Coordinates of C-alpha atoms in Angstrom, one line a residue:
X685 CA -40.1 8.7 -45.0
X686 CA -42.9 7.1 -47.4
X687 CA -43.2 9.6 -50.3
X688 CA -47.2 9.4 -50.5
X689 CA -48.0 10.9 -46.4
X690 CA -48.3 14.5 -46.6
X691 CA -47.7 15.5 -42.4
X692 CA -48.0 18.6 -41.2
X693 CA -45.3 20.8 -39.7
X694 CA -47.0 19.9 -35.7
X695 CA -47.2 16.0 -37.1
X696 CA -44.1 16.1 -38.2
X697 CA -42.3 17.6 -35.5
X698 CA -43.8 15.4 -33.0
X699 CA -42.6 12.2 -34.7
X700 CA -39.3 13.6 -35.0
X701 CA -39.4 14.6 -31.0
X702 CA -40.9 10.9 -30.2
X703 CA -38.4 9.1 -32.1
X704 CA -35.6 11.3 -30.3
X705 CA -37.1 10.1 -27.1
X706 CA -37.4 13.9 -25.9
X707 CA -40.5 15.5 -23.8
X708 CA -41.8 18.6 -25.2
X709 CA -40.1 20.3 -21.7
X710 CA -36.7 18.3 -23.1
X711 CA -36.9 19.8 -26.5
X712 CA -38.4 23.1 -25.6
X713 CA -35.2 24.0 -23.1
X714 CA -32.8 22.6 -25.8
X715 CA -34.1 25.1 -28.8
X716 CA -34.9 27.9 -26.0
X717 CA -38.4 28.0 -26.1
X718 CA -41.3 27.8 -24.0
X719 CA -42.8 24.3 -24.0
X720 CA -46.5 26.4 -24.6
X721 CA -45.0 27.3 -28.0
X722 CA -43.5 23.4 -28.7
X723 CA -47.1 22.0 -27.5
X724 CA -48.8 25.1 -30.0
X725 CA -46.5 24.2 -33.4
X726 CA -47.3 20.8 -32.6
X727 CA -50.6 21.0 -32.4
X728 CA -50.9 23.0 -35.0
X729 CA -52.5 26.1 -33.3
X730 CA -49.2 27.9 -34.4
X731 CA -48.9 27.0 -38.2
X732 CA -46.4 29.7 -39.5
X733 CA -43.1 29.3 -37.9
X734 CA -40.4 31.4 -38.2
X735 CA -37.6 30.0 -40.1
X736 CA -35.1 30.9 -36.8
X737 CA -37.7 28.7 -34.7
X738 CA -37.3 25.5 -37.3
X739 CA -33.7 26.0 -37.8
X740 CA -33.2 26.1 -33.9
X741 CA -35.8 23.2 -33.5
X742 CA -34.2 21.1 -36.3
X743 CA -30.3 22.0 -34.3
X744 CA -32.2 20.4 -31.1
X745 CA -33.7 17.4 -32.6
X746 CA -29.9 17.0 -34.1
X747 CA -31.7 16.3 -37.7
X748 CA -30.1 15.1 -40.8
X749 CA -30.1 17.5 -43.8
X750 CA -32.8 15.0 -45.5
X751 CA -35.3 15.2 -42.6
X752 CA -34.5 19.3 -42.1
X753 CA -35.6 19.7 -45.2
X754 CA -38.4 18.2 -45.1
X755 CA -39.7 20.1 -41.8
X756 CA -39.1 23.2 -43.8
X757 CA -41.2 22.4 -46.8
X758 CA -44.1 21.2 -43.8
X759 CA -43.7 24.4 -42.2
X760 CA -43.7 25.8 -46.1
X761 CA -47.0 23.8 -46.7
X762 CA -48.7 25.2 -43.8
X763 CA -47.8 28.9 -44.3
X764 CA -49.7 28.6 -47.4
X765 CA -52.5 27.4 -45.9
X766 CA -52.9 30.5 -43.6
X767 CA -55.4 33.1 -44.7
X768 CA -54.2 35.5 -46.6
X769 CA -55.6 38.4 -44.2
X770 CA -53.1 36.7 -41.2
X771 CA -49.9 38.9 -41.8
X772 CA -46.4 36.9 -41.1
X773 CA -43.6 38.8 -39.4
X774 CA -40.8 39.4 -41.7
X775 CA -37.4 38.0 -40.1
X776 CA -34.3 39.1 -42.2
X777 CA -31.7 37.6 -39.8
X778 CA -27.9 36.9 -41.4
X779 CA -28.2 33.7 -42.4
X780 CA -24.6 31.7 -41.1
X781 CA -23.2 28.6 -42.5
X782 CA -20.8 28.1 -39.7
X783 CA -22.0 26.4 -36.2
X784 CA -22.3 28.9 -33.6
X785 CA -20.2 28.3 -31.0
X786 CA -18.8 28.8 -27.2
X787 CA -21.5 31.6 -26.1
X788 CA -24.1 29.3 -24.0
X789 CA -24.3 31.6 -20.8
X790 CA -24.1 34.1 -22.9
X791 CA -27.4 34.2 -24.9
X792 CA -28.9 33.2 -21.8
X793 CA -28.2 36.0 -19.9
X794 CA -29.2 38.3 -23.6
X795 CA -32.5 36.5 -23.8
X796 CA -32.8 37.3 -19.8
X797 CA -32.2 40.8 -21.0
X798 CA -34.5 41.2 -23.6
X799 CA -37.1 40.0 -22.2
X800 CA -37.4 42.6 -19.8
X801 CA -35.3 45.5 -21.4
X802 CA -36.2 47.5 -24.7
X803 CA -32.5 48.9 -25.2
X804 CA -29.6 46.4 -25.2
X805 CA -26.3 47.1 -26.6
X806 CA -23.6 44.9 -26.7
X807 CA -20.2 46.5 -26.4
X808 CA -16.7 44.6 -26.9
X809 CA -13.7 44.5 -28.6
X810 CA -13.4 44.7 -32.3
X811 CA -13.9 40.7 -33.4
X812 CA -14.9 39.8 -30.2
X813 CA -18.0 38.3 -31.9
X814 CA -20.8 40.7 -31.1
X815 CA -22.3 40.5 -34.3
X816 CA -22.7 36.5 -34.2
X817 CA -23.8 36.8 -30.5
X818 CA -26.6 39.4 -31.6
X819 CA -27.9 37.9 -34.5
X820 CA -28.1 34.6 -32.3
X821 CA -29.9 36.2 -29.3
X822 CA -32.2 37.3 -31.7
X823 CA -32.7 33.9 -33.3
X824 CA -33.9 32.6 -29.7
X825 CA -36.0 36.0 -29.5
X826 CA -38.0 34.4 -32.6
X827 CA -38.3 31.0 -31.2
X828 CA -39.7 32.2 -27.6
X829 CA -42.2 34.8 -29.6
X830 CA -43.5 31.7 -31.8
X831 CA -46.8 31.9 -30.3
X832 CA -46.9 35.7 -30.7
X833 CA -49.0 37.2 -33.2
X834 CA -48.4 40.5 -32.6
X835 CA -44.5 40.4 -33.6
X836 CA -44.6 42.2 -37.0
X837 CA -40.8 42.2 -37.4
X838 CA -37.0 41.3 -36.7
X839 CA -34.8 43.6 -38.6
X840 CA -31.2 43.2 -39.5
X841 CA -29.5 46.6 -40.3
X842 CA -25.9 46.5 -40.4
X843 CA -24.9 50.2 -40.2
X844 CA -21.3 50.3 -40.7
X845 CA -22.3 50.5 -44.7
X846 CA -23.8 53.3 -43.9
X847 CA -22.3 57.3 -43.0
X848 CA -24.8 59.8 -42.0
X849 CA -28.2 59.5 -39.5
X850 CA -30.3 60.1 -42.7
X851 CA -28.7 56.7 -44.5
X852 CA -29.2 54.6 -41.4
X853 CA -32.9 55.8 -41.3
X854 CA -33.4 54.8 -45.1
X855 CA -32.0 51.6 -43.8
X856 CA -33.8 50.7 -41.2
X857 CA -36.9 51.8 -43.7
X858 CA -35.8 49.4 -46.2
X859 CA -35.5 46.8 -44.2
X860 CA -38.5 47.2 -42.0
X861 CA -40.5 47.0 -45.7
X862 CA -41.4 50.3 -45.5
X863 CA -39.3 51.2 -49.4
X864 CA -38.8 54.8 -50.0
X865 CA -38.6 56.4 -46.9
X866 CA -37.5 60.3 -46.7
X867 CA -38.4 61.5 -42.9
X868 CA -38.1 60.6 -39.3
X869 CA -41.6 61.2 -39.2
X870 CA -42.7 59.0 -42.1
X871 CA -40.8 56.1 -40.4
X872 CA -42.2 56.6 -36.9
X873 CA -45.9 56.6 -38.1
X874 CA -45.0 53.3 -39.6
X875 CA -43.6 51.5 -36.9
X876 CA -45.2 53.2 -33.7
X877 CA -48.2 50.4 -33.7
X878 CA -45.8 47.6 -34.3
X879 CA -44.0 45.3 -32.2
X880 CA -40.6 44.6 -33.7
X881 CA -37.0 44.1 -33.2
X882 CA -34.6 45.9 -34.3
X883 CA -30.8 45.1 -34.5
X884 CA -28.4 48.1 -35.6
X885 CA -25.0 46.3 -35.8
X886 CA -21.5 48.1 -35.9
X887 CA -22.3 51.0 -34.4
X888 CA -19.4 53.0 -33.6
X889 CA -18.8 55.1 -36.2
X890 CA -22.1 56.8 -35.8
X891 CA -22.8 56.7 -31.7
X892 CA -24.5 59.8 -31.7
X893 CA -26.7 59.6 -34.7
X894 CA -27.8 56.1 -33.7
X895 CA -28.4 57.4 -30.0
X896 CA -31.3 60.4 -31.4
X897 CA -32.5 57.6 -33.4
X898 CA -32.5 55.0 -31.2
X899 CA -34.1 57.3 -28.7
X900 CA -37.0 59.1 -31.3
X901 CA -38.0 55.0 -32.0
X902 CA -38.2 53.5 -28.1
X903 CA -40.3 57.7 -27.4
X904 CA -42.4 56.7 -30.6
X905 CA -42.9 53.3 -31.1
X906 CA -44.1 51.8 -27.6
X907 CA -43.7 48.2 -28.7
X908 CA -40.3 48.6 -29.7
X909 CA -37.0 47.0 -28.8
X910 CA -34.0 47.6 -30.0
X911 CA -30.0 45.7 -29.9
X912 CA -27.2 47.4 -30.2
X913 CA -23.9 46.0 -31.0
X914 CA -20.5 48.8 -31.2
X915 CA -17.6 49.4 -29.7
X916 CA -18.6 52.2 -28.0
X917 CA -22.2 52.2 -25.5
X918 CA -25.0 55.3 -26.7
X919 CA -24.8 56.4 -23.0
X920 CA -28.9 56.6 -23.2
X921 CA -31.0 56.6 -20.4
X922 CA -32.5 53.1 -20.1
X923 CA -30.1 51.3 -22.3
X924 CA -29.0 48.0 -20.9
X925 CA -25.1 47.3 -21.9
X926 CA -24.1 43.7 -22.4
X927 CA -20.2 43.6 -22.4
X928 CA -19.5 40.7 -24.1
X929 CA -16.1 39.1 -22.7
X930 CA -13.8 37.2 -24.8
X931 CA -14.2 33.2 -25.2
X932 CA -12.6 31.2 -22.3
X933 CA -9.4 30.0 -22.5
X934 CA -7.3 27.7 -21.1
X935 CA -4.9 28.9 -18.1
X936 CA -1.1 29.3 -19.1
X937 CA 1.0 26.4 -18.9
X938 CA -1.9 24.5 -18.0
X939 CA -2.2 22.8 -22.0
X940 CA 0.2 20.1 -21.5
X941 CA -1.8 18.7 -18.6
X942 CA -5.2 18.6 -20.4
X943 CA -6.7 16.2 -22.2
X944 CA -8.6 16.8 -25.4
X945 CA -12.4 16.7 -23.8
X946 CA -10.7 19.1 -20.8
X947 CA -9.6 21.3 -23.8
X948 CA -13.2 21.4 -25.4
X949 CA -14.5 22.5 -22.6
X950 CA -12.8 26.4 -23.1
X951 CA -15.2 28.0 -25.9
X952 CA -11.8 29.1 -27.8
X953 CA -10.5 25.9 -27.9
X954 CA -14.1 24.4 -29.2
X955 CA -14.1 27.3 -32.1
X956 CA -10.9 26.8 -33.2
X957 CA -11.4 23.4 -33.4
X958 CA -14.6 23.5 -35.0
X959 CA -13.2 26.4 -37.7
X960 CA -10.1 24.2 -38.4
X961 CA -11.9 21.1 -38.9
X962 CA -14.3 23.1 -41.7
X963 CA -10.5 23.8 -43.3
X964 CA -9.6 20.7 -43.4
X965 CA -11.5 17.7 -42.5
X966 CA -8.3 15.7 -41.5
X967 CA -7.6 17.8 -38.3
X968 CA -8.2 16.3 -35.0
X969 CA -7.4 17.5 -31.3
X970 CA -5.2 15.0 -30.1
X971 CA -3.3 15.1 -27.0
X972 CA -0.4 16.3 -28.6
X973 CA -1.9 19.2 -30.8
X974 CA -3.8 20.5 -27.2
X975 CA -1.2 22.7 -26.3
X976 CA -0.1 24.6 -28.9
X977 CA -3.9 24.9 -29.9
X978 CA -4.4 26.3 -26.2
X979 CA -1.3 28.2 -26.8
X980 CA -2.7 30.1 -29.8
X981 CA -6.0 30.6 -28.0
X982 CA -4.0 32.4 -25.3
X983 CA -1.8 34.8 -27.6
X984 CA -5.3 35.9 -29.8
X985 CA -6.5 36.4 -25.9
X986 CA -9.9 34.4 -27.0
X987 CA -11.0 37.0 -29.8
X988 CA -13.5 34.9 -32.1
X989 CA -12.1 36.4 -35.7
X990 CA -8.1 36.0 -34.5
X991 CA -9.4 32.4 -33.6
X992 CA -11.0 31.5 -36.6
X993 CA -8.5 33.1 -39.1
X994 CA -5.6 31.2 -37.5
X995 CA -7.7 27.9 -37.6
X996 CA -8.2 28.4 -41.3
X997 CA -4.0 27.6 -41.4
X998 CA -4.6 24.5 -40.5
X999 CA -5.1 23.0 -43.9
X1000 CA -1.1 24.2 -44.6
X1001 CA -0.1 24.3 -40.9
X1002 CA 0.1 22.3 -38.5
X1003 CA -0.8 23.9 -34.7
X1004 CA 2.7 23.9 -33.4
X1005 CA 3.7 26.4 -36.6
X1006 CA 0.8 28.6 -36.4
X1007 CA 1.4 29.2 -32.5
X1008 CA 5.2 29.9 -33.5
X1009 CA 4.2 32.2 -36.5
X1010 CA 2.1 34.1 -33.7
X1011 CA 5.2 34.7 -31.9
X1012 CA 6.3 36.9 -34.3
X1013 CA 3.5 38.9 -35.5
X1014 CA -0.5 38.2 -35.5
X1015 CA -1.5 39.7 -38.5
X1016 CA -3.2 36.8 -40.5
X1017 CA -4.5 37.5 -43.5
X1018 CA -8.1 35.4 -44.0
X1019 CA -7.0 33.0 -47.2
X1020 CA -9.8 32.3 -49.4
X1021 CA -12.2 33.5 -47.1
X1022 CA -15.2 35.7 -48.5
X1023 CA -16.4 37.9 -45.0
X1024 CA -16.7 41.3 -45.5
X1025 CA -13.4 42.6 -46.4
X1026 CA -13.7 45.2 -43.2
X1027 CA -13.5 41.6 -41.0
X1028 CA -10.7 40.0 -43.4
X1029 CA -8.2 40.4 -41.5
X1030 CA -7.2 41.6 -37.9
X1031 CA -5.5 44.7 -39.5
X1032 CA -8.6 45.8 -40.8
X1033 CA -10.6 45.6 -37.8
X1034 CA -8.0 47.6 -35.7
X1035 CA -7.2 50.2 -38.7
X1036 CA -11.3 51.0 -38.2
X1037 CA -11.5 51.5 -34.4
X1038 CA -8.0 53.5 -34.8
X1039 CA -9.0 55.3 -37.3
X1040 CA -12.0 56.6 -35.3
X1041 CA -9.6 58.0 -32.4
X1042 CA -9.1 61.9 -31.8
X1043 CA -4.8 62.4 -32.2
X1044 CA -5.0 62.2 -28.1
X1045 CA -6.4 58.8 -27.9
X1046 CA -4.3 57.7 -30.9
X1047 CA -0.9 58.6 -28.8
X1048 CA -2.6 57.0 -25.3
X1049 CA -3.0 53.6 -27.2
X1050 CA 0.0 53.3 -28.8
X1051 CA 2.1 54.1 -25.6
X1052 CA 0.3 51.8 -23.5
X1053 CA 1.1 49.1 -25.2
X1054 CA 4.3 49.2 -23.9
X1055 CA 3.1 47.9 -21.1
X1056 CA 3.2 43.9 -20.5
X1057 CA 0.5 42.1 -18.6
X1058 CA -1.5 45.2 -17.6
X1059 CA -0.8 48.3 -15.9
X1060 CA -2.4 50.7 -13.1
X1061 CA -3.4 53.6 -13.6
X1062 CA -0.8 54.9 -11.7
X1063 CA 1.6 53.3 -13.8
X1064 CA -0.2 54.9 -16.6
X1065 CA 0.0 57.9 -15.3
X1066 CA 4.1 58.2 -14.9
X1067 CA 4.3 56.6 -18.4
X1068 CA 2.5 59.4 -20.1
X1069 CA 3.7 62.2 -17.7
X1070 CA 5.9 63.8 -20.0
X1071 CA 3.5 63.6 -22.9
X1072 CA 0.2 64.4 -21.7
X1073 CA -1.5 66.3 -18.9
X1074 CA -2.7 64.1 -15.9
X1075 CA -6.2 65.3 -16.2
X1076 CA -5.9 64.3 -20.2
X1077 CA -4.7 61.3 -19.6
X1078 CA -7.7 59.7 -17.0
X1079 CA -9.8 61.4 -19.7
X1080 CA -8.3 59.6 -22.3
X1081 CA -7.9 56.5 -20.9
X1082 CA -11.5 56.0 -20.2
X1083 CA -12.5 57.0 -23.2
X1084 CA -10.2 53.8 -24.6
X1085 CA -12.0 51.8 -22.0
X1086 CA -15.5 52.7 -23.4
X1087 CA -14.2 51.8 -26.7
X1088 CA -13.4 48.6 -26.4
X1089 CA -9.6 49.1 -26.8
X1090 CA -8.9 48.6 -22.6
X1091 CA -10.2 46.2 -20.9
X1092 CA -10.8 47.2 -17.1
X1093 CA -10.7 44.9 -14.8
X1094 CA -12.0 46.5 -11.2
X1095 CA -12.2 42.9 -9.1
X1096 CA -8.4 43.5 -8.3
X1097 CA -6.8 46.0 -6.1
X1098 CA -5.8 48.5 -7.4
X1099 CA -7.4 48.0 -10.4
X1100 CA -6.0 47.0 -13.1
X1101 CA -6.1 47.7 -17.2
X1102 CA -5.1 45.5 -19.5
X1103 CA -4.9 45.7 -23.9
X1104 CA -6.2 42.8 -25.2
X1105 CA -3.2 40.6 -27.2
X1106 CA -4.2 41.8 -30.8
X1107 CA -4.8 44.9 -29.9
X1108 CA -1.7 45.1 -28.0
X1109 CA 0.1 44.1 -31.0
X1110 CA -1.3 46.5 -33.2
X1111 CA -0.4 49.1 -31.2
X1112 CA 2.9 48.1 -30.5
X1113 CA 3.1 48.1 -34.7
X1114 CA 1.5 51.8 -34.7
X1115 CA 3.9 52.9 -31.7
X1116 CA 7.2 51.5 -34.1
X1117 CA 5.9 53.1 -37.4
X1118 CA 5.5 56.6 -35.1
X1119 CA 9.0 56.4 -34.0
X1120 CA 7.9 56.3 -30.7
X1121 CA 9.1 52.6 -29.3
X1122 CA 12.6 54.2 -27.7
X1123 CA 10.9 56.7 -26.2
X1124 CA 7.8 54.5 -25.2
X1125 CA 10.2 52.1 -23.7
X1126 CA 12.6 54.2 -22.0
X1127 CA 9.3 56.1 -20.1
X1128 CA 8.1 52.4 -19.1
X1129 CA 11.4 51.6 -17.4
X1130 CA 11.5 55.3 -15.7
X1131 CA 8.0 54.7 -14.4
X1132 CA 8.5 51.4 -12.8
X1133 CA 12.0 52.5 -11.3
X1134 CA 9.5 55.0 -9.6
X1135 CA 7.3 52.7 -7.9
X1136 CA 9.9 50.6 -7.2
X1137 CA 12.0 53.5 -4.9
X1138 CA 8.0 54.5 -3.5
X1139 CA 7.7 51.0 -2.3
X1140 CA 11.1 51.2 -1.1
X1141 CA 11.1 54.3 0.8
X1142 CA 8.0 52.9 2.5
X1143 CA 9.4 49.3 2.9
X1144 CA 9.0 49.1 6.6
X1145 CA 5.4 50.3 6.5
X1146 CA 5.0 47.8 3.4
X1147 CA 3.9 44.0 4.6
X1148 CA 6.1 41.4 2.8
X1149 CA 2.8 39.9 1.4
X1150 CA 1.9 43.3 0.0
X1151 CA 5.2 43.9 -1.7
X1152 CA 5.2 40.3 -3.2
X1153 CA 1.8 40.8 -4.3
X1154 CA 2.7 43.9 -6.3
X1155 CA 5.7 42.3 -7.6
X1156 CA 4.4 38.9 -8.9
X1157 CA 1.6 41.6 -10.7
X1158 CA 4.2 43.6 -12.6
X1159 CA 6.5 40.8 -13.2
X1160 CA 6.3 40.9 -16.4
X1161 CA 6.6 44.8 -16.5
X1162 CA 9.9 44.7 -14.8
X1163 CA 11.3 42.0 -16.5
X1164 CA 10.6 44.2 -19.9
X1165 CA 12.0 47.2 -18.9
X1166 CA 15.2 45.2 -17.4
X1167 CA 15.4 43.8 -21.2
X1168 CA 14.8 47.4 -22.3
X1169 CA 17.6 48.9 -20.1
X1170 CA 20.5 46.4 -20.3
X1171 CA 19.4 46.0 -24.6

């Protein structure tokens, strides 16, 4: 671009759109937004975006680091040019090097949510990638509030650096701009005529202290809306929970068939790819690193941080090796990486959500994870017999299930349970430093002998198909404790 012509942000960002050959529609749906707010920045009614709306604009219009720049220092110019009176809504998002990846109907159905709902909390396992997915969500709440005025605010408070109710409101004080802040009641007379949003990330240390709080702000502040993101939901009346699933991954034995552009298509496989090419520019998903890539996507069960730490192997490792090292244990240790040394490896992030268990819940998760490729609760139930009361041990297990430790899956009948691979693993390291596996083990193979003589003492009521159903579902089950027992 010629040095000497000064554009502004709306000139600008219509010659970059024109030259892309996009309609504002076209460019609108691919940075999320309304095309009102594309036609109002380019116009220049809206002169003050938000740095979320140019980044996702400048990710839409695929710009070069040159010309991205320069839309910022427009935008920049512009801003300055606003009266002084006009007060711009703070946004103190995380700020991410790395692409965002694999979450596409994901943040639509989020921004579906929030634009109705004033509680959201997304719930999943620990690494799932809630915090990315929130920050993200809120990203796209900027860009389709650009034309909004009355936004005052989208706050980033990440509260597992905090410990007490009093330390997350000081927080939230702080970074709402509010400073020195020493009562509920200070903080709600600031922020009940403001529209804001607020997101309170890693949650589940404090549930109940960031439910009353949560709950004082949405009575309070009637503008207010609020994202959640913790292990564990706040169980508050009106709050929307947003389970947010593992990325996809490829079916078992189906990576030899696929080709690389097949394998792209699974968000696991595109974030490990993406992660391991940041490692190491060489790598490349050729057809013959697709199935041990799909293969390690599979054992870390499509967990973002599991995927992303083995990806950062690659620049010692080749696929094949890092699938086999899997094999034998998953704990990888994040080489060279600077995250926050809670999320540096998947040791840490299990040693926090175990560490929050009662001595009940502790003993539940390690046994389970005995179990191989699910369980019933049935199953469950004759595993723990001899350890824990029945009553206990429904309580208990849905108690794992609301902390993101179990994954239910109620589309199958019966229902079914199921412990994510890492966490699986973890436990099954927590149930051998116990002393427990013998025990553990020898309870598995006593419980499935018993449904195998119930399903034999009713075998001419049983349909064949009903009996080979439940077989080819605990498969794996029997085949462990066959191991067990002849081992």
């Amino acid at each position: 671009m010629n040095a000497t012509q000064v554009r502004s942000f709306g000139e600008l960002l219509r010659q970059y759109r024109v030259a892309a050959g996009l309609t504002q529609e076209t460019l609108a749906e691919r940075a999320h937004m309304s095309a009102v707010a594309v036609g109002a920045l380019e116009r220049g009614t809206r002169q003050r975006p938000y740095r979320a709306t140019i980044e996702l604009l400048a990710d839409a219009l695929s710009l070069s680091a040159e010309d991205r720049l320069e839309l910022e220092r427009a935008a920049q110019r512009g801003a300055r040019a606003v009266s002084a009176h006009v007060v711009q809504a703070t946004i103190n998002l995380p700020v991410h090097l790395s692409s965002f990846v694999g979450r596409e109907q994901d943040l639509t159905k989020l921004g579906e949510m929030l634009a109705t709902q004033r509680l959201v909390t997304l719930v999943g396992a620990g690494g799932v990638g809630k915090t990315r997915l929130a920050i993200r969500a809120a990203e796209h709440f900027v860009a389709a509030n650009a034309t909004d005025d009355a936004l005052e605010g989208v706050w980033f408070v990440d509260v597992s650096s905090v410990g007490n109710a009093q330390m997350t409101m000081t927080a939230i004080a702080s970074s709402a701009g509010l400073g020195d802040c020493r009562t509920l009641d200070a903080l709600i007379r600031y922020l009940k005529p403001r529209r804001f949003l607020l997101i309170l990330d890693n949650c589940e240390h404090l549930v109940e202290a960031v439910a009353q709080l949560a709950l004082e702000l949405l009575r309070h502040c009637p503008s207010a809306q609020i994202v959640v993101t913790s292990r564990q939901a706040l169980g508050l009346d009106g709050e929307r929970i947003y389970r947010v699933p593992p990325l996809s991954v490829p079916m078992a034995d189906a990576g030899a068939e696929l080709s690389p552009s097949d394998a792209l298509k699974f968000g696991s496989v595109r974030l490990f790819a993406d992660r391991a090419e940041a490692a190491d520019s060489r790598f490349e998903l050729t057809v013959t690193a697709v199935p041990a890539v799909s293969q390690i996507c599979r054992r870390l069960d499509g967990i973002a941080l599991a995927i992303e730490l083995a990806a950062a192997y690659t620049n010692a490792f080749p696929p094949a090796a890092i699938a086999q090292r899997l094999d034998e244990h998953f704990l990888l240790f994040a080489r060279g990486m600077r995250s926050p040394s809670r999320h540096k490896t998947m040791q840490t992030v299990f040693d926090w959500s175990y560490d929050l268990l009662d001595q009940n819940e502790r003993k539940v998760f390690r046994w389970l994870s005995i179990f191989a490729g699910g369980f019933t609760l049935d199953l469950a139930t004759l595993l723990l017999a001899g350890e824990i009361e029945e009553p206990a041990i429904i309580e208990t297990l849905a108690a794992l299930v609301d902390k993101s430790l179990v994954q239910y899956d109620p589309f199958v009948e019966p229902s079914r349970y199921k412990m994510l691979e890492p966490a699986r693993q973890y436990a099954r390291e927590k149930l051998r430093d116990n002393g427990e596996q013998n025990a553990a083990a020898g309870a598995h193979a006593s419980a499935l002998l018993a449904l195998a003589e119930r399903f034999d003492s009713s075998q001419e009521l049983t349909p064949d198909h009903v009996w080979g159903a439940y077989v080819e579902r605990e498969r794996d089950n029997f085949r462990s404790a066959l191991e067990w027992t002849l081992g």
